[in-house]
Tab-separated table of C-alpha atoms and ligand atoms in Angstrom:
chain	number	residue	atom	x	y	z
A	8	ALA	CA	-0.043	-54.155	-25.657
A	9	PRO	CA	-3.731	-53.332	-26.078
A	10	ASN	CA	-2.792	-50.210	-28.021
A	11	GLN	CA	0.215	-49.673	-30.265
A	12	ASP	CA	0.386	-45.962	-29.495
A	13	PRO	CA	3.685	-45.531	-27.549
A	14	SER	CA	2.237	-42.851	-25.285
A	15	PHE	CA	-0.395	-45.337	-24.167
A	16	SER	CA	2.158	-47.930	-23.086
A	17	LEU	CA	4.178	-45.170	-21.388
A	18	ASN	CA	1.150	-44.332	-19.269
A	19	LEU	CA	0.813	-47.945	-18.216
A	20	TYR	CA	4.494	-47.991	-17.338
A	21	TYR	CA	4.118	-45.073	-14.946
A	22	TYR	CA	0.979	-46.549	-13.488
A	23	TRP	CA	2.561	-49.891	-12.634
A	24	LYS	CA	6.160	-49.025	-11.877
A	25	PRO	CA	7.053	-50.348	-8.372
A	26	ILE	CA	8.370	-47.620	-6.080
A	27	VAL	CA	10.435	-47.697	-2.878
A	28	MET	CA	9.695	-44.562	-0.872
A	29	LYS	CA	11.008	-42.552	2.045
A	30	THR	CA	8.522	-40.416	3.935
A	31	LEU	CA	8.286	-36.664	4.445
A	32	ASN	CA	5.849	-35.511	7.102
A	33	VAL	CA	3.618	-32.560	6.287
A	34	GLY	CA	2.175	-30.100	8.816
A	35	LEU	CA	-0.605	-27.986	7.325
A	36	ILE	CA	-1.640	-24.546	8.582
A	37	GLY	CA	-4.975	-23.399	7.139
A	38	TYR	CA	-7.580	-25.968	6.129
A	39	GLY	CA	-9.775	-23.840	3.838
A	40	PHE	CA	-9.812	-23.854	0.031
A	41	MET	CA	-6.063	-24.193	-0.406
A	42	GLY	CA	-5.693	-26.513	2.588
A	43	ARG	CA	-7.965	-28.945	0.735
A	44	THR	CA	-6.289	-28.420	-2.618
A	45	HIS	CA	-2.789	-28.972	-1.226
A	46	SER	CA	-3.916	-32.014	0.779
A	47	ASN	CA	-5.271	-33.498	-2.437
A	48	GLY	CA	-1.910	-32.750	-4.088
A	49	TYR	CA	0.031	-34.606	-1.379
A	50	SER	CA	-2.389	-37.523	-1.519
A	51	GLN	CA	-2.396	-37.894	-5.293
A	52	ALA	CA	1.220	-37.147	-6.252
A	53	PRO	CA	2.687	-40.502	-5.138
A	54	HIS	CA	-0.017	-42.393	-7.030
A	55	PHE	CA	0.926	-40.865	-10.360
A	56	PHE	CA	4.577	-39.728	-10.086
A	57	THR	CA	7.595	-41.821	-9.171
A	58	ASN	CA	9.521	-39.992	-6.460
A	59	GLU	CA	11.797	-41.318	-3.760
A	60	TYR	CA	9.782	-39.402	-1.168
A	61	ARG	CA	6.171	-39.895	-0.152
A	62	PRO	CA	4.371	-37.144	1.770
A	63	VAL	CA	2.593	-38.210	4.947
A	64	LEU	CA	-0.253	-36.029	6.222
A	65	LYS	CA	1.049	-35.778	9.784
A	66	ALA	CA	-0.686	-32.799	11.384
A	67	VAL	CA	-3.214	-30.093	10.596
A	68	CYS	CA	-3.421	-26.960	12.685
A	69	ALA	CA	-6.539	-25.171	13.901
A	70	ARG	CA	-6.542	-21.430	14.638
A	71	SER	CA	-7.113	-22.168	18.345
A	72	GLU	CA	-9.079	-24.485	20.625
A	73	ASP	CA	-12.227	-22.826	19.222
A	74	ASP	CA	-12.020	-24.488	15.814
A	75	MET	CA	-10.496	-27.748	17.048
A	76	GLU	CA	-13.616	-29.700	16.072
A	77	ALA	CA	-13.612	-28.351	12.533
A	78	ALA	CA	-9.906	-29.114	12.236
A	79	GLN	CA	-10.501	-32.650	13.549
A	80	ALA	CA	-13.265	-33.158	10.969
A	81	PHE	CA	-10.856	-31.995	8.277
A	82	ALA	CA	-8.163	-34.351	9.617
A	83	ASP	CA	-10.617	-37.260	9.536
A	84	GLN	CA	-11.745	-36.454	6.004
A	85	TRP	CA	-8.248	-36.086	4.559
A	86	GLY	CA	-6.357	-38.582	6.710
A	87	TYR	CA	-4.203	-36.289	8.854
A	88	GLU	CA	-2.785	-38.236	11.790
A	89	SER	CA	-3.064	-35.446	14.391
A	90	VAL	CA	-4.485	-32.005	15.099
A	91	GLU	CA	-2.753	-29.039	16.731
A	92	THR	CA	-4.361	-25.846	17.970
A	93	ASP	CA	-1.323	-23.538	17.814
A	94	TRP	CA	0.891	-23.401	14.740
A	95	ARG	CA	3.886	-22.401	16.889
A	96	GLU	CA	3.628	-25.709	18.736
A	97	MET	CA	3.198	-27.648	15.514
A	98	ILE	CA	6.374	-26.300	13.960
A	99	LYS	CA	8.384	-27.325	17.048
A	100	ARG	CA	7.555	-30.977	16.413
A	101	ASP	CA	10.507	-33.125	15.349
A	102	ASP	CA	8.216	-35.318	13.280
A	103	ILE	CA	7.236	-32.466	10.906
A	104	ASP	CA	9.485	-32.044	7.848
A	105	ILE	CA	7.461	-29.715	5.598
A	106	VAL	CA	5.172	-26.939	6.839
A	107	ASP	CA	2.537	-25.887	4.342
A	108	ILE	CA	1.170	-22.364	4.884
A	109	CYS	CA	-2.366	-21.998	3.483
A	110	THR	CA	-3.491	-19.050	5.588
A	111	PRO	CA	-4.543	-15.518	4.619
A	112	ASN	CA	-1.724	-13.350	3.296
A	113	HIS	CA	-0.908	-11.317	6.433
A	114	LEU	CA	0.143	-14.507	8.233
A	115	HIS	CA	2.595	-15.823	5.623
A	116	ALA	CA	5.669	-13.866	6.754
A	117	GLU	CA	5.528	-14.545	10.483
A	118	MET	CA	4.778	-18.219	9.928
A	119	ALA	CA	7.378	-18.759	7.201
A	120	ILE	CA	10.171	-17.008	9.113
A	121	ALA	CA	9.404	-19.077	12.236
A	122	CYS	CA	9.358	-22.267	10.141
A	123	ALA	CA	12.720	-21.403	8.590
A	124	GLU	CA	14.177	-20.802	12.053
A	125	ALA	CA	12.804	-24.189	13.103
A	126	GLY	CA	14.599	-25.757	10.117
A	127	LYS	CA	11.434	-26.843	8.280
A	128	MET	CA	10.965	-27.024	4.535
A	129	ILE	CA	8.240	-24.560	3.558
A	130	VAL	CA	5.416	-24.532	1.064
A	131	CYS	CA	3.750	-21.112	1.118
A	132	GLU	CA	0.668	-19.927	-0.688
A	133	LYS	CA	0.768	-16.837	-2.880
A	134	PRO	CA	1.240	-13.932	-2.728
A	135	LEU	CA	4.525	-14.455	-0.878
A	136	ALA	CA	3.966	-11.526	1.495
A	137	MET	CA	2.104	-8.274	2.112
A	138	ASN	CA	4.857	-6.290	0.391
A	139	SER	CA	8.385	-6.793	-0.895
A	140	ALA	CA	10.167	-5.588	2.260
A	141	GLN	CA	8.429	-8.395	4.121
A	142	GLY	CA	9.147	-10.787	1.240
A	143	GLU	CA	12.854	-9.937	1.399
A	144	GLU	CA	12.895	-10.876	5.106
A	145	MET	CA	11.264	-14.186	4.258
A	146	CYS	CA	13.857	-14.877	1.548
A	147	GLN	CA	16.697	-14.079	3.911
A	148	ALA	CA	15.215	-16.376	6.568
A	149	VAL	CA	14.946	-19.415	4.268
A	150	GLU	CA	18.327	-18.732	2.694
A	151	LYS	CA	20.024	-18.347	6.098
A	152	ALA	CA	18.425	-21.565	7.329
A	153	GLY	CA	19.143	-23.338	4.020
A	154	VAL	CA	15.633	-24.814	3.913
A	155	LYS	CA	13.871	-25.852	0.746
A	156	ASN	CA	11.030	-23.485	-0.125
A	157	MET	CA	8.323	-22.961	-2.710
A	158	VAL	CA	5.485	-20.578	-3.405
A	159	SER	CA	2.300	-21.956	-4.843
A	160	TYR	CA	2.053	-20.211	-8.203
A	161	ASN	CA	0.352	-23.315	-9.512
A	162	TYR	CA	-0.700	-22.101	-12.969
A	163	ARG	CA	2.851	-22.671	-14.235
A	164	ARG	CA	2.126	-26.355	-13.875
A	165	ILE	CA	-0.982	-26.559	-16.001
A	166	PRO	CA	0.340	-28.625	-18.935
A	167	ALA	CA	-0.734	-26.098	-21.615
A	168	VAL	CA	1.071	-23.300	-19.762
A	169	THR	CA	4.173	-25.465	-19.356
A	170	LEU	CA	3.972	-26.189	-23.089
A	171	ALA	CA	3.824	-22.441	-23.782
A	172	LYS	CA	7.110	-22.092	-21.870
A	173	GLN	CA	8.631	-24.899	-23.946
A	174	LEU	CA	7.562	-23.312	-27.251
A	175	ILE	CA	8.919	-19.897	-26.229
A	176	ASP	CA	12.228	-21.352	-24.990
A	177	GLU	CA	12.607	-23.275	-28.269
A	178	GLY	CA	12.416	-19.911	-30.042
A	179	ARG	CA	9.295	-20.803	-32.031
A	180	LEU	CA	7.721	-17.391	-31.478
A	181	GLY	CA	10.898	-15.483	-32.360
A	182	ARG	CA	11.269	-11.998	-30.945
A	183	ILE	CA	8.359	-11.218	-28.625
A	184	PHE	CA	6.460	-7.957	-29.105
A	185	HIS	CA	3.375	-8.228	-26.888
A	186	TYR	CA	2.359	-9.982	-23.661
A	187	ARG	CA	-1.291	-9.584	-22.683
A	188	ALA	CA	-2.992	-11.111	-19.628
A	189	ASN	CA	-6.347	-10.856	-17.862
A	190	PHE	CA	-7.715	-12.303	-14.639
A	191	LEU	CA	-11.426	-11.502	-14.353
A	192	GLN	CA	-13.952	-12.348	-11.634
A	193	ASP	CA	-17.316	-10.946	-10.538
A	194	TRP	CA	-17.872	-12.064	-6.932
A	195	THR	CA	-17.638	-8.658	-5.200
A	196	ILE	CA	-20.092	-6.659	-7.314
A	197	ASN	CA	-22.746	-6.867	-4.599
A	198	ALA	CA	-22.307	-3.963	-2.148
A	199	ASP	CA	-23.563	-6.223	0.680
A	200	VAL	CA	-20.461	-8.413	0.570
A	201	PRO	CA	-18.669	-7.495	3.837
A	202	GLN	CA	-14.966	-6.956	4.351
A	203	GLY	CA	-12.864	-8.902	6.872
A	204	GLY	CA	-13.782	-12.173	8.552
A	205	ALA	CA	-13.320	-15.793	7.616
A	206	ALA	CA	-14.988	-15.749	4.192
A	207	THR	CA	-14.130	-12.244	2.993
A	208	TRP	CA	-10.632	-11.524	4.332
A	209	ARG	CA	-9.620	-10.794	0.695
A	210	LEU	CA	-11.541	-7.490	0.871
A	211	ASP	CA	-9.676	-6.252	3.934
A	212	ALA	CA	-6.256	-4.728	3.241
A	213	LYS	CA	-5.116	-5.711	6.744
A	214	SER	CA	-5.357	-9.423	5.907
A	215	ALA	CA	-4.974	-9.360	2.109
A	216	GLY	CA	-2.364	-6.629	1.605
A	217	SER	CA	-4.028	-5.552	-1.619
A	218	GLY	CA	-7.061	-6.441	-3.724
A	219	VAL	CA	-6.898	-7.927	-7.186
A	220	THR	CA	-3.242	-6.933	-7.560
A	221	GLY	CA	-1.923	-9.410	-4.986
A	222	ASP	CA	-4.748	-11.914	-5.353
A	223	LEU	CA	-5.151	-12.249	-9.115
A	224	LEU	CA	-2.573	-10.197	-11.011
A	225	ALA	CA	0.163	-11.846	-8.934
A	226	HIS	CA	-0.628	-15.086	-10.803
A	227	CYS	CA	-0.477	-13.315	-14.172
A	228	ILE	CA	2.791	-11.628	-13.216
A	229	ASP	CA	4.384	-14.887	-12.041
A	230	THR	CA	3.477	-16.572	-15.335
A	231	ALA	CA	4.683	-13.563	-17.335
A	232	LEU	CA	8.061	-13.374	-15.578
A	233	TRP	CA	8.503	-17.089	-16.195
A	234	LEU	CA	7.465	-17.004	-19.850
A	235	ASN	CA	8.745	-13.603	-20.950
A	236	GLY	CA	11.397	-12.479	-18.457
A	237	GLU	CA	11.953	-9.462	-16.287
A	238	ILE	CA	9.552	-6.496	-16.089
A	239	LEU	CA	11.394	-3.165	-15.971
A	240	ASP	CA	8.722	-0.565	-15.231
A	241	VAL	CA	4.962	-0.195	-14.916
A	242	SER	CA	2.183	2.334	-15.319
A	243	ALA	CA	-0.984	1.361	-13.486
A	244	VAL	CA	-4.485	2.468	-12.688
A	245	THR	CA	-6.580	0.984	-9.884
A	246	GLU	CA	-10.186	1.574	-8.819
A	247	THR	CA	-12.246	0.776	-5.737
A	248	PHE	CA	-15.803	0.804	-7.036
A	249	ILE	CA	-17.590	0.306	-3.725
A	250	LYS	CA	-15.985	2.716	-1.290
A	251	GLU	CA	-17.463	1.443	1.988
A	252	ARG	CA	-18.460	-1.990	3.192
A	253	VAL	CA	-19.508	-3.416	6.536
A	254	HIS	CA	-16.468	-4.731	8.395
A	255	SER	CA	-16.960	-8.035	10.186
A	256	ASP	CA	-14.871	-6.849	13.178
A	257	THR	CA	-17.051	-3.825	13.972
A	258	GLY	CA	-20.340	-4.552	12.205
A	259	LYS	CA	-20.106	-1.008	10.811
A	260	LYS	CA	-19.430	0.424	7.375
A	261	GLN	CA	-15.759	1.273	6.905
A	262	PRO	CA	-13.755	2.582	3.928
A	263	VAL	CA	-12.581	-0.168	1.574
A	264	THR	CA	-8.837	0.152	1.040
A	265	ILE	CA	-8.179	-2.653	-1.426
A	266	ASP	CA	-8.149	-2.297	-5.216
A	267	ASP	CA	-11.269	-3.787	-6.844
A	268	ALA	CA	-9.740	-3.510	-10.312
A	269	CYS	CA	-6.264	-2.884	-11.646
A	270	ASN	CA	-4.907	-2.359	-15.155
A	271	PHE	CA	-1.267	-1.822	-15.993
A	272	PHE	CA	1.143	-1.401	-18.884
A	273	CYS	CA	4.781	-2.411	-18.653
A	274	HIS	CA	8.065	-2.773	-20.505
A	275	PHE	CA	9.762	-6.158	-20.381
A	276	LYS	CA	13.559	-6.384	-20.480
A	277	ASN	CA	13.358	-8.275	-23.811
A	278	GLY	CA	11.830	-5.172	-25.433
A	279	SER	CA	8.223	-6.348	-25.483
A	280	LEU	CA	5.228	-4.433	-24.132
A	281	GLY	CA	2.894	-5.855	-21.503
A	282	LEU	CA	-0.788	-5.148	-20.886
A	283	PHE	CA	-2.494	-6.634	-17.815
A	284	GLU	CA	-6.056	-6.344	-16.516
A	285	SER	CA	-7.732	-7.699	-13.429
A	286	THR	CA	-11.061	-7.068	-11.736
A	287	ARG	CA	-13.699	-8.616	-9.505
A	288	TYR	CA	-16.403	-6.622	-11.325
A	289	ALA	CA	-16.515	-8.384	-14.699
A	290	ARG	CA	-20.074	-9.741	-14.602
A	291	GLY	CA	-20.186	-13.259	-15.976
A	292	HIS	CA	-16.548	-14.110	-15.297
A	293	LYS	CA	-15.696	-16.348	-12.356
A	294	ALA	CA	-11.995	-17.021	-12.895
A	295	LEU	CA	-11.147	-16.037	-16.437
A	296	TYR	CA	-7.366	-16.133	-16.529
A	297	THR	CA	-6.142	-15.672	-20.102
A	298	PHE	CA	-2.900	-14.692	-21.769
A	299	GLU	CA	-1.781	-14.037	-25.328
A	300	ILE	CA	1.784	-13.620	-26.522
A	301	ASN	CA	2.604	-12.233	-29.976
A	302	GLY	CA	6.025	-12.965	-31.459
A	303	GLU	CA	7.699	-12.256	-34.757
A	304	HIS	CA	6.896	-15.715	-36.183
A	305	ALA	CA	4.104	-17.031	-34.016
A	306	SER	CA	1.523	-16.213	-31.361
A	307	ILE	CA	0.084	-18.298	-28.542
A	308	ARG	CA	-2.943	-17.840	-26.350
A	309	TRP	CA	-4.406	-19.681	-23.385
A	310	ASP	CA	-7.605	-19.557	-21.363
A	311	LEU	CA	-8.097	-21.127	-17.922
A	312	HIS	CA	-11.716	-21.966	-18.771
A	313	ASP	CA	-10.414	-24.246	-21.513
A	314	LEU	CA	-7.178	-25.128	-19.793
A	315	HIS	CA	-6.351	-28.100	-21.972
A	316	ARG	CA	-6.002	-26.082	-25.143
A	317	LEU	CA	-3.106	-23.958	-26.283
A	318	GLU	CA	-3.902	-21.907	-29.336
A	319	TYR	CA	-0.974	-21.433	-31.692
A	320	PHE	CA	-0.618	-19.438	-34.897
A	321	ASP	CA	2.562	-19.801	-36.945
A	322	HIS	CA	3.098	-17.404	-39.825
A	323	ARG	CA	5.651	-19.835	-41.305
A	324	ASP	CA	2.906	-22.382	-42.048
A	325	ASP	CA	2.033	-22.917	-45.688
A	326	SER	CA	-0.350	-20.023	-46.482
A	327	ILE	CA	-3.203	-22.220	-47.722
A	328	VAL	CA	-3.456	-23.976	-44.338
A	329	ARG	CA	-2.250	-21.137	-42.139
A	330	GLY	CA	-4.517	-20.318	-39.212
A	331	TRP	CA	-4.914	-20.637	-35.444
A	332	ARG	CA	-4.260	-24.211	-34.340
A	333	ASN	CA	-6.189	-25.433	-31.335
A	334	VAL	CA	-3.747	-27.818	-29.690
A	335	HIS	CA	-5.370	-30.207	-27.224
A	336	ILE	CA	-2.851	-31.001	-24.486
A	337	SER	CA	-3.778	-34.547	-23.609
A	338	ASP	CA	-1.214	-36.781	-25.234
A	339	GLY	CA	1.735	-38.473	-23.569
A	340	ASP	CA	4.401	-36.287	-25.143
A	341	MET	CA	2.872	-33.121	-23.670
A	342	PRO	CA	4.212	-31.825	-20.322
A	343	TYR	CA	3.043	-33.985	-17.375
A	344	MET	CA	0.507	-35.896	-19.489
A	345	ASP	CA	2.521	-39.129	-19.597
A	346	HIS	CA	1.586	-39.539	-15.911
A	347	TRP	CA	-2.165	-39.471	-16.453
A	348	TRP	CA	-4.651	-41.927	-17.942
A	349	VAL	CA	-4.545	-42.406	-21.695
A	350	PRO	CA	-4.346	-39.864	-24.547
A	351	GLY	CA	-7.480	-37.735	-24.935
A	352	LEU	CA	-8.587	-37.843	-21.307
A	353	ASN	CA	-8.502	-34.466	-19.593
A	354	ILE	CA	-7.163	-33.359	-16.252
A	355	GLY	CA	-8.115	-30.146	-14.401
A	356	TYR	CA	-7.216	-27.236	-12.098
A	357	GLU	CA	-6.375	-29.421	-9.105
A	358	HIS	CA	-3.800	-31.375	-11.086
A	359	SER	CA	-1.561	-28.298	-11.218
A	360	PHE	CA	-1.210	-28.717	-7.436
A	361	VAL	CA	-0.425	-32.422	-7.837
A	362	HIS	CA	2.298	-31.471	-10.338
A	363	GLN	CA	3.590	-28.878	-7.902
A	364	VAL	CA	3.943	-31.470	-5.138
A	365	ALA	CA	5.531	-34.009	-7.509
A	366	ASP	CA	8.082	-31.460	-8.758
A	367	PHE	CA	8.835	-30.271	-5.231
A	368	LEU	CA	9.458	-33.846	-4.061
A	369	LYS	CA	11.647	-34.467	-7.101
A	370	SER	CA	13.692	-31.355	-6.317
A	371	ILE	CA	14.212	-32.643	-2.746
A	372	GLU	CA	15.320	-35.986	-4.163
A	373	THR	CA	17.735	-34.527	-6.722
A	374	GLY	CA	18.890	-31.491	-4.749
A	375	GLU	CA	18.011	-29.279	-7.704
A	376	ALA	CA	16.450	-25.848	-7.166
A	377	PHE	CA	12.652	-25.635	-7.163
A	378	HIS	CA	10.918	-22.773	-8.959
A	379	PRO	CA	9.082	-20.656	-8.019
A	380	SER	CA	11.036	-20.306	-4.797
A	381	PHE	CA	10.569	-17.508	-2.278
A	382	ARG	CA	13.214	-15.526	-4.244
A	383	ASP	CA	11.271	-15.986	-7.504
A	384	ALA	CA	8.021	-14.968	-5.810
A	385	LEU	CA	9.729	-11.867	-4.425
A	386	GLU	CA	10.179	-10.679	-8.032
A	387	THR	CA	6.403	-10.939	-8.500
A	388	GLN	CA	5.906	-9.091	-5.224
A	389	LYS	CA	8.183	-6.272	-6.423
A	390	VAL	CA	6.089	-5.864	-9.578
A	391	CYS	CA	2.894	-5.783	-7.454
A	392	ASP	CA	4.406	-3.106	-5.219
A	393	ALA	CA	5.446	-1.002	-8.232
A	394	VAL	CA	1.946	-1.400	-9.729
A	395	LEU	CA	0.261	-0.166	-6.537
A	396	GLU	CA	2.731	2.722	-6.162
A	397	SER	CA	2.273	3.695	-9.784
A	398	ALA	CA	-1.510	3.778	-9.411
A	399	ALA	CA	-1.314	5.771	-6.176
A	400	GLU	CA	1.102	8.330	-7.626
A	401	ARG	CA	-0.275	8.292	-11.189
A	402	ALA	CA	3.282	7.869	-12.464
A	403	TRP	CA	5.492	5.274	-14.186
A	404	LYS	CA	7.464	3.285	-11.613
A	405	ASN	CA	10.613	1.205	-12.032
A	406	VAL	CA	10.348	-2.287	-10.575
B	522	NAI	P1	-9.529	-19.756	3.282
B	522	NAI	O1	-10.156	-18.578	3.928
B	522	NAI	O2	-10.377	-20.735	2.560
B	522	NAI	O3	-8.667	-20.568	4.360
B	522	NAI	C1	-7.799	-19.915	5.242
B	522	NAI	C2	-7.477	-20.848	6.399
B	522	NAI	O4	-6.528	-20.207	7.258
B	522	NAI	C3	-8.685	-21.213	7.256
B	522	NAI	O5	-8.688	-22.608	7.482
B	522	NAI	C4	-8.412	-20.479	8.560
B	522	NAI	O6	-8.941	-21.161	9.674
B	522	NAI	C5	-6.895	-20.490	8.586
B	522	NAI	N1	-6.324	-19.495	9.503
B	522	NAI	C6	-6.617	-18.182	9.588
B	522	NAI	N2	-5.905	-17.622	10.566
B	522	NAI	C7	-5.149	-18.601	11.142
B	522	NAI	C8	-4.225	-18.648	12.236
B	522	NAI	N3	-3.920	-17.554	12.917
B	522	NAI	N4	-3.662	-19.847	12.535
B	522	NAI	C9	-3.965	-20.953	11.838
B	522	NAI	N5	-4.839	-20.962	10.795
B	522	NAI	C10	-5.412	-19.804	10.458
B	522	NAI	O7	-8.418	-19.152	2.326
B	522	NAI	P2	-7.821	-19.791	0.999
B	522	NAI	O8	-8.679	-19.463	-0.154
B	522	NAI	O9	-7.464	-21.195	1.242
B	522	NAI	O10	-6.493	-18.883	0.872
B	522	NAI	C11	-5.346	-19.156	1.656
B	522	NAI	C12	-4.105	-18.657	0.905
B	522	NAI	O11	-4.045	-19.305	-0.350
B	522	NAI	C13	-4.107	-17.171	0.591
B	522	NAI	O12	-2.794	-16.691	0.738
B	522	NAI	C14	-4.551	-17.078	-0.860
B	522	NAI	O13	-4.028	-15.956	-1.535
B	522	NAI	C15	-3.989	-18.353	-1.433
B	522	NAI	N6	-4.785	-18.910	-2.553
B	522	NAI	C16	-4.114	-19.378	-3.648
B	522	NAI	C17	-4.782	-19.951	-4.698
B	522	NAI	C18	-4.025	-20.442	-5.879
B	522	NAI	O14	-4.625	-20.595	-6.934
B	522	NAI	N7	-2.733	-20.717	-5.770
B	522	NAI	C19	-6.261	-20.100	-4.679
B	522	NAI	C20	-6.863	-19.592	-3.469
B	522	NAI	C21	-6.137	-19.035	-2.453
B	523	SOE	C1	-9.831	-15.637	-5.526
B	523	SOE	O1	-11.178	-15.917	-5.802
B	523	SOE	C2	-8.936	-16.770	-5.983
B	523	SOE	O2	-9.295	-17.933	-5.278
B	523	SOE	C3	-7.487	-16.424	-5.711
B	523	SOE	O3	-7.218	-16.272	-4.327
B	523	SOE	C4	-6.601	-17.477	-6.324
B	523	SOE	O4	-5.242	-17.185	-6.128
B	523	SOE	C5	-6.912	-17.676	-7.804
B	523	SOE	O5	-6.159	-18.747	-8.288
B	523	SOE	C6	-8.370	-17.960	-8.016
B	523	SOE	O6	-9.139	-16.976	-7.387
């Protein structure tokens, strides 16, 4: 061995292990940001993770004949074998096993329910639905059809976040008192940014459902439910700073009905207090997702801009060396890291989607449940609904 470090040889083992694979054909709907990210996940997962199943990029779907050329260019770039122009036709195909829904939020429910009825496994982007009533219908559809399903709350699968879960489950923090999370961006400060249309559907409630609550806080809520358990009730405030924007459908100024910013407090079932903040008006922040958890013995904090580090403070440390430890998650005994390169070499945002694919394929192979499923994501949706109701009514709301 060129290096006596066991984690190094483990990496080589994963890299060279011969694999016999069965195929699972993927049909992708939506070839924008997430269409690319998921396609990369399917392409990379079999190179780095040993699963019985290998995804095959079988078909990508355009919106209609009008964007056929763009869809074909995407297919050529990513290696999809065929292009469809109607997602309803694509999901009828016998040679499609998994349908991956990477479209704006208002399309998730109709597409996912139709896929379940067609007996397809489903990967759906977040947020699950426009609201929890719709989410419940989606859950019932996949459960009735008995099809495997997942929602792409990918941040769970960033190794430092997975390590946070491990430390909490091992009881290292002790009783938890505080959970604090932020997701800050600044891309809608300019009043000239329109609402609606291909690039700015997130600003139109008809296609997004909500603003930062469903788009950004949903991620924070998913992570929080996973790390710290159920949320019982919420008290929220939302603001829409720019009240009217040009709508791409009409070319005219129309009222903006999404939340530009949202802050909320909550009680968790374990007795801890939660404090969440999200905005698209935090000048200087592009995607600052952070959380901090304070327990009786120890605290942890994490920052997406430095995603490889988990900060950890343990009061039980010897007092003369006690302080915040800056743990760099790049060694083979850290979650997922035994599948990548050698110790010390970083991975990034897109790898959380590779991990997601690898874990999903493993759950198909073993028959074990995959999390977050539609049912798990419905819990996040219920918190989002309670947050928006609380802000509208200026009252505490039970989830
Ligand atoms: P995007 O705007 O980049 O792409 C959306 C795609 O959907 C486009 O290719 C568009 O042509 C397609 N589409 C729209 N209507 C369609 C129809 N009727 N039939 C077929 N295709 C249609 O959007 P983006 O950023 O990829 O977001 C998609 C979803 O992913 C959203 O639900 C969003 O919330 C979620 N998302 C999740 C992220 C994460 O970190 N997990 C990051 C970004 C987005
Ligand atoms: C919005 O800018 C966005 O892309 C969200 O849609 C994603 O869910 C989040 O992960 C990053 O920001």
